[in-house]
CSV table of C-alpha atoms and ligand atoms in Angstrom, one decimal:
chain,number,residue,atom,x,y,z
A,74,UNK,CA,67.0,124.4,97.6
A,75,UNK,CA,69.5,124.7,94.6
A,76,UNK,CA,69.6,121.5,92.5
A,77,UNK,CA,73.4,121.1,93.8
A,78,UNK,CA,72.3,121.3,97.3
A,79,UNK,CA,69.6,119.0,97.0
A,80,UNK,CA,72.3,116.5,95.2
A,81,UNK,CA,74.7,116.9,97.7
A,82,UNK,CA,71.2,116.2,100.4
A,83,UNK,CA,70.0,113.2,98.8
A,84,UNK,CA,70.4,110.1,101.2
A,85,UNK,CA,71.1,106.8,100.2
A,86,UNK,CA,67.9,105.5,100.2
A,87,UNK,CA,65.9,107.5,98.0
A,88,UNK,CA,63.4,105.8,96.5
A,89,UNK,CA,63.1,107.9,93.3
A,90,UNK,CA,65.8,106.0,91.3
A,91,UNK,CA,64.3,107.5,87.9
A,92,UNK,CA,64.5,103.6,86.8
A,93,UNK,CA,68.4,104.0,87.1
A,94,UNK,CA,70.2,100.8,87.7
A,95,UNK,CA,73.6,102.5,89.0
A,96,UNK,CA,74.6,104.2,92.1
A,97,UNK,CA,77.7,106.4,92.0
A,98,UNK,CA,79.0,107.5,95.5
A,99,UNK,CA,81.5,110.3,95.1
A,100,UNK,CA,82.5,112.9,97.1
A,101,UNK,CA,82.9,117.1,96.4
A,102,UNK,CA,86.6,118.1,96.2
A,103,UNK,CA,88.4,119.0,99.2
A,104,UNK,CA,89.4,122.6,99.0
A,105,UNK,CA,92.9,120.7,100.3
A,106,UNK,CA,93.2,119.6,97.0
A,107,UNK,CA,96.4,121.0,96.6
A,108,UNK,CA,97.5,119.1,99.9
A,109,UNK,CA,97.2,115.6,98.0
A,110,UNK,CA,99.5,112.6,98.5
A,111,UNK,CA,101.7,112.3,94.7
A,112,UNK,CA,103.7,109.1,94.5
A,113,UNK,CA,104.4,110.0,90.5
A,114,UNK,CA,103.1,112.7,89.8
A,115,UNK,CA,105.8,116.2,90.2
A,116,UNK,CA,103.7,118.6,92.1
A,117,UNK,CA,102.1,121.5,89.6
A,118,UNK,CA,99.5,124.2,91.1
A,119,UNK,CA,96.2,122.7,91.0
A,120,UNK,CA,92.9,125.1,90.2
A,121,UNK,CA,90.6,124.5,92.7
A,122,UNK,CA,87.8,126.0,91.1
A,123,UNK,CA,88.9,124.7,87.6
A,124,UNK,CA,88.8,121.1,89.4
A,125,UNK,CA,85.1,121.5,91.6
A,126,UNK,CA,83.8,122.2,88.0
A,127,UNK,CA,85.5,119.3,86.6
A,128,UNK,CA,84.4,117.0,89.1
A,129,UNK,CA,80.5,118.6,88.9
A,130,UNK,CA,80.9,117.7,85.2
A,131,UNK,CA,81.9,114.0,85.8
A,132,UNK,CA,78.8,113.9,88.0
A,133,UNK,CA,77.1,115.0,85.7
A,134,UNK,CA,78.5,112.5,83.0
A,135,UNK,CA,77.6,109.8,85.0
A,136,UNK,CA,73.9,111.2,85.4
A,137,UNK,CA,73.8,111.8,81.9
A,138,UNK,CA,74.6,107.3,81.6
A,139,UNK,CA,72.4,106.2,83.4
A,140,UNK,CA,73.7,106.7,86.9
A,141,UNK,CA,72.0,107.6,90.3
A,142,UNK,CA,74.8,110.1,92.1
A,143,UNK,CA,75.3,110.1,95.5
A,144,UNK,CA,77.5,113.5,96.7
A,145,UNK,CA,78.8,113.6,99.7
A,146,UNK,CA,80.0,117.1,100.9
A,147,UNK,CA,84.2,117.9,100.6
A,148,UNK,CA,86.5,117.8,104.0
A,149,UNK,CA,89.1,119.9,104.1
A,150,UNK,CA,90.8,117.9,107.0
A,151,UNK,CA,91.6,115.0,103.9
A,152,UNK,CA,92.6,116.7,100.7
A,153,UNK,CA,92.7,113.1,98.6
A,154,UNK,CA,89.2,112.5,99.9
A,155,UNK,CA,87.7,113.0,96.2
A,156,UNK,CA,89.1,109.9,95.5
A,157,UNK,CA,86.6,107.8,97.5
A,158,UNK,CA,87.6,104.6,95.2
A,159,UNK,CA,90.7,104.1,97.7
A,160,UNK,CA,88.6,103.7,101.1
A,161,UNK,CA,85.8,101.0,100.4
A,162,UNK,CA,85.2,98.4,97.7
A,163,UNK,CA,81.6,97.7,96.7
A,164,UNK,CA,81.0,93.8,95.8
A,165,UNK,CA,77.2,92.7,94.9
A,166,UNK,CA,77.5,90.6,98.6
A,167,UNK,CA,79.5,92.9,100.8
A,168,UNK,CA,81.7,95.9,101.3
A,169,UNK,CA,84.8,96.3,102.8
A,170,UNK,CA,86.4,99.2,104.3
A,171,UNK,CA,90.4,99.0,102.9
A,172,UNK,CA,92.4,100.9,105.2
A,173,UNK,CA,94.3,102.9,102.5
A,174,UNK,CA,97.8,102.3,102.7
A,175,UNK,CA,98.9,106.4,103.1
A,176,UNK,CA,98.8,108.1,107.0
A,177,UNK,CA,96.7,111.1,105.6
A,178,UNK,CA,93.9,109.4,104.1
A,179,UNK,CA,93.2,106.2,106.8
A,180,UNK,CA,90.4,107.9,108.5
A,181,UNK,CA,89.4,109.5,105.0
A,182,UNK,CA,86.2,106.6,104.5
A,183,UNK,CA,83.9,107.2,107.2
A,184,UNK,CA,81.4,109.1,105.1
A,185,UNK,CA,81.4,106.7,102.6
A,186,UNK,CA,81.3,103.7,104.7
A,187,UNK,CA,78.2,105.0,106.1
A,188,UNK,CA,76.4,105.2,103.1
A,189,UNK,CA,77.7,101.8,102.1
A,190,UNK,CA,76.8,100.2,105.0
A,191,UNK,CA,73.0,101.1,104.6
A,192,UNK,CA,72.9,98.6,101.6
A,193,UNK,CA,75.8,96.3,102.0
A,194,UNK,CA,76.8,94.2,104.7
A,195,UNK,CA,80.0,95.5,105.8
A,196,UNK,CA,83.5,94.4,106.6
A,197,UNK,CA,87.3,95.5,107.4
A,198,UNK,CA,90.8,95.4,106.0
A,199,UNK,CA,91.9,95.4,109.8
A,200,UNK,CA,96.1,95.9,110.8
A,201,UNK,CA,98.6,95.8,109.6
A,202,UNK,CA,96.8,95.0,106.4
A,203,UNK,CA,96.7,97.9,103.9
A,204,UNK,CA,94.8,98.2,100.5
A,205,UNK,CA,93.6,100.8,98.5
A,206,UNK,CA,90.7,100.8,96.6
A,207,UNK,CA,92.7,101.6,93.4
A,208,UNK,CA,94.3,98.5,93.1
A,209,UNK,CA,91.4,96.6,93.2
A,210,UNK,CA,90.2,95.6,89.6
A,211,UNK,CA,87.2,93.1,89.8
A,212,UNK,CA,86.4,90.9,86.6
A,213,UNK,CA,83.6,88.6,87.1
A,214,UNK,CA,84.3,86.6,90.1
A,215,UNK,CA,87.9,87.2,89.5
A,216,UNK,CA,89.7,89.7,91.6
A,217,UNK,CA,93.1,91.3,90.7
A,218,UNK,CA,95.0,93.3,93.2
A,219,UNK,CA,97.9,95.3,92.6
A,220,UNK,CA,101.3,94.8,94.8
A,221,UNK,CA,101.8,98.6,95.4
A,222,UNK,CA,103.2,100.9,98.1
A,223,UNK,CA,99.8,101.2,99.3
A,224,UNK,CA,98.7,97.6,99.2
A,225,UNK,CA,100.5,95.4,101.1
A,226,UNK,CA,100.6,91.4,101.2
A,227,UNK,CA,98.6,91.3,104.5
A,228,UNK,CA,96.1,93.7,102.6
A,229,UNK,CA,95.8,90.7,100.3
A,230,UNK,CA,95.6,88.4,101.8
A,231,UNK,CA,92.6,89.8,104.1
A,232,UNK,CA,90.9,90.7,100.8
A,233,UNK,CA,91.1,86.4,99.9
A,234,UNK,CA,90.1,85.9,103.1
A,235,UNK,CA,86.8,88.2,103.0
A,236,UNK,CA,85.8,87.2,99.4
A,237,UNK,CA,86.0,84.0,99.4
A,238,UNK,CA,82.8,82.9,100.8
A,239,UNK,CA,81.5,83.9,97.7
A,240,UNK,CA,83.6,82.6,95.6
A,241,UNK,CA,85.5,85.3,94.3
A,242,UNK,CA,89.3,84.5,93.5
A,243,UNK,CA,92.4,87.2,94.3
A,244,UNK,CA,95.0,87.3,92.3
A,245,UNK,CA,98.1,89.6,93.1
A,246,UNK,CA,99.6,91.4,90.1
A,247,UNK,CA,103.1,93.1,90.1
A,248,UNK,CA,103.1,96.7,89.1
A,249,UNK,CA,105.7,99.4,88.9
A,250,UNK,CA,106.2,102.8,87.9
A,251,UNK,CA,102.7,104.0,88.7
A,252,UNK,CA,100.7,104.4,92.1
A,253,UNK,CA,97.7,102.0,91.7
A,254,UNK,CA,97.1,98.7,89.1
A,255,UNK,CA,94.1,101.2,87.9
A,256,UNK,CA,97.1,102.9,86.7
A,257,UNK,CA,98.0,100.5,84.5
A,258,UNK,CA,95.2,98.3,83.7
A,259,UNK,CA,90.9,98.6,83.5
A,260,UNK,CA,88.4,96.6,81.9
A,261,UNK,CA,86.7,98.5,79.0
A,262,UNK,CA,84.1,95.5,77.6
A,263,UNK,CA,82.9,92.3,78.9
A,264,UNK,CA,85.6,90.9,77.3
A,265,UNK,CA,88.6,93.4,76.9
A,266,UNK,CA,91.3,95.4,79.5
A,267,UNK,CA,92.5,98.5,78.3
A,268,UNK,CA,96.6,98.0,79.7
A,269,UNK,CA,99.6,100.1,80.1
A,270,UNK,CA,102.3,97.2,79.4
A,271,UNK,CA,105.1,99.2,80.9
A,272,UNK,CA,103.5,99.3,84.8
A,273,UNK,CA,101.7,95.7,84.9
A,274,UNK,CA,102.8,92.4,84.3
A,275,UNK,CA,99.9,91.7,81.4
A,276,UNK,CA,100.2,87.5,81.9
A,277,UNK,CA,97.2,87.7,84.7
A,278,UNK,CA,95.2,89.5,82.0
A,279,UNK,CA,95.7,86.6,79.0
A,280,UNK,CA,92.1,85.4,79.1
A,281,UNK,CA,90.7,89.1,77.8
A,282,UNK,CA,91.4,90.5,74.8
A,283,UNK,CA,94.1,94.0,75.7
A,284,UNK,CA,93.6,97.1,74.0
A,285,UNK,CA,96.9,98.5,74.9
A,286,UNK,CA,97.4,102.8,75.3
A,287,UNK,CA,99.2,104.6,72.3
A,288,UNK,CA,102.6,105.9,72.3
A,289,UNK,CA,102.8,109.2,74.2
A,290,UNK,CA,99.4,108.3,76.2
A,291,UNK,CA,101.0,106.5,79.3
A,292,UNK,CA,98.7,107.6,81.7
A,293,UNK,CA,95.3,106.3,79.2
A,294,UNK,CA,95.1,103.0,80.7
A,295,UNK,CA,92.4,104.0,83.5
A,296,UNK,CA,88.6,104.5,82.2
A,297,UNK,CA,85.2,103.9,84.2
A,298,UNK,CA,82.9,100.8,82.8
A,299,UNK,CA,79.2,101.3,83.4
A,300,UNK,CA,77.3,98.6,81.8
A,301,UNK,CA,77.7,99.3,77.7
A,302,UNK,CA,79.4,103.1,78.5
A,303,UNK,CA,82.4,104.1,79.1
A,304,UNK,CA,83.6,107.1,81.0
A,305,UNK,CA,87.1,108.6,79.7
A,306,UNK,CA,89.2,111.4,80.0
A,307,UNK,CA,89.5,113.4,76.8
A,308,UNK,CA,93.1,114.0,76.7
A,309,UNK,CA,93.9,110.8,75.0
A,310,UNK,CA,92.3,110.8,71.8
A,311,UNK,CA,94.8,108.5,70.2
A,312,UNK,CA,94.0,105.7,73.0
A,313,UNK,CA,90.0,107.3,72.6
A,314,UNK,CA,90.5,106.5,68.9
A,315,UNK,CA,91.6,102.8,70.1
A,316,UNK,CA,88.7,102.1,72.0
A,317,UNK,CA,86.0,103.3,69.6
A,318,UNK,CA,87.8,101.2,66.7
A,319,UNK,CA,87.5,98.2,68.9
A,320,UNK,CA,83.7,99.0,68.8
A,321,UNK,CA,83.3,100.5,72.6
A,322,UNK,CA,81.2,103.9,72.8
A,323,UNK,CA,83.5,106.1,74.7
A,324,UNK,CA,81.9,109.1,76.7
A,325,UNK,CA,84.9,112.3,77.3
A,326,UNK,CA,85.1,114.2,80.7
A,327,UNK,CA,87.8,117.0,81.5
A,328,UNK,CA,89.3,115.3,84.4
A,329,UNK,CA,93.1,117.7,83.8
A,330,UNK,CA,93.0,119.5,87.9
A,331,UNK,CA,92.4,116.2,88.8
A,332,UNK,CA,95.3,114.3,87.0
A,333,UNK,CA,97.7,116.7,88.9
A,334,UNK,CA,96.2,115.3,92.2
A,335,UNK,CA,97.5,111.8,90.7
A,336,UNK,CA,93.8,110.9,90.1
A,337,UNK,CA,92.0,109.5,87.4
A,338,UNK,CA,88.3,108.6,86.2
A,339,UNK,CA,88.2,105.5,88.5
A,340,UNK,CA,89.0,107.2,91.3
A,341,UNK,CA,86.2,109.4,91.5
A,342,UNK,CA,83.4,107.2,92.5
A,343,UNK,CA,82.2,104.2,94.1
A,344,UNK,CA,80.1,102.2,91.4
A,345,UNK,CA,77.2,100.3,92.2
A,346,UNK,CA,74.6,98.2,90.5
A,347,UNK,CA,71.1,97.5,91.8
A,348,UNK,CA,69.0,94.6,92.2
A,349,UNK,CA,71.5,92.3,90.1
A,350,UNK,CA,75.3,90.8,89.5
A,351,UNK,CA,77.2,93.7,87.8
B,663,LIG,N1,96.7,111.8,95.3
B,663,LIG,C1,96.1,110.4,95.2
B,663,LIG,C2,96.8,109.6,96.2
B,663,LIG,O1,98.0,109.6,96.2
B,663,LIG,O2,96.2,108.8,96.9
């Protein structure tokens, strides 16, 4: 079997981890691609081939931090369905299903769901609540949800509902002039959010220090965290430059085809940590 089959093959529950202590779900890109929902992004013709290799070489990227990769095979029926980040979230305690808040990608999660519910108990953003997975930025035990077109106040509230029982705390946060609040805001250290202040209201984020993104870089403001590493697309080297002066090792992927499809490095996978709190 080729080594990409036997990626794509791997189940769940492998029990060769190579003493890896994250699991990345993802999912191969739909050869829909060019079918994708945009919100704020004009459309632009999207490489298909240029983007599989793009998204093999984030895979890759992850492997290459320390991270067991789960890849489940593309659907053509869902085009966004590369961006498994919007259907489920992935709490140390539970998962939830977040019925995403656009028509085309609502039945887009089952895959993923089923691998998530071989190792997390699992529960539902049920109607009318909507969420996607992109607004969801978890800090600690705190919990910050974007108000988008996708995620809607019912969505929230659902979310409250389901996490509090172990004692996490949602917080709505007002964005605008970008699709998710991992548009505009991640965290990049224990400590720090790298921000876009023109698309989030930063006052939620006052008890972390904020890298903010450079002039010309609006899009910069989404980046993966994976213990001490940091996965990054390399077409903002002046935001890049921020985050290595503030002392935060910064790993570059190629993520362009992508970035037409309105995604970005978060979108791309489902992170998980084993054994212990992330
Ligand atoms: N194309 C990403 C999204 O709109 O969900």
């Amino acid at each position: 079997m080729a080594a990409h089959d036997a990626l794509c093959a791997r189940s769940w529950d492998t029990t060769a981890y190579n003493g890896r202590m994250w699991t990345a779900i993802t999912r191969d890109v739909s050869p829909a691609l060019a079918k994708c929902e945009l919100s704020f992004v004009d459309r632009t013709p999207i490489d298909l081939a240029r983007a599989q290799a793009q998204h093999a070489a984030y895979c890759r990227a992850l492997e290459s931090l320390g991270c067991e990769v789960i890849r489940l095979p593309a659907d053509a029926h869902f085009p966004d369905s590369v961006f498994v980040e919007d259907v489920a979230l992935a709490f140390d305690e539970v998962a939830i299903a977040t019925r995403p808040g656009a028509d085309s990608r609502r039945e887009e999660g089952t895959k993923v769901l089923e691998q998530l519910g071989m190792v997390r108990p699992l529960r539902r953003i049920e109607a009318p609540g909507t969420l996607d997975g992109g607004d969801v930025l978890r800090i600690g035990k705190r919990v910050f949800v974007g108000r988008s077109a996708r995620s809607n106040p019912e969505g929230h509230a659902q979310l409250q509902s389901l996490l509090a029982p172990w004692g996490y705390t949602v917080e709505s946060v007002s964005i605008r002039d970008c699709l998710h609040l991992k548009s505009a805001v991640t965290q990049v250290a224990e400590d720090t959010v790298l921000i876009q202040p023109d698309w989030v209201d930063v006052t939620p984020f006052a008890a972390y220090r904020q890298l903010t993104v450079a002039p010309g870089e609006a899009h910069a403001a989404n980046a993966v965290r994976m213990g001490q590493a940091l996965l990054y697309p390399d077409c903002f080297p002046q935001t890049q430059a921020r985050l290595q002066a503030a002392g935060i090792a910064v790993t570059t992927v190629d993520v362009s085809e992508l970035q037409k499809a309105e995604g970005a490095v978060t979108c791309c996978s489902i992170l998980l940590r084993r054994g212990e709190a992330a």
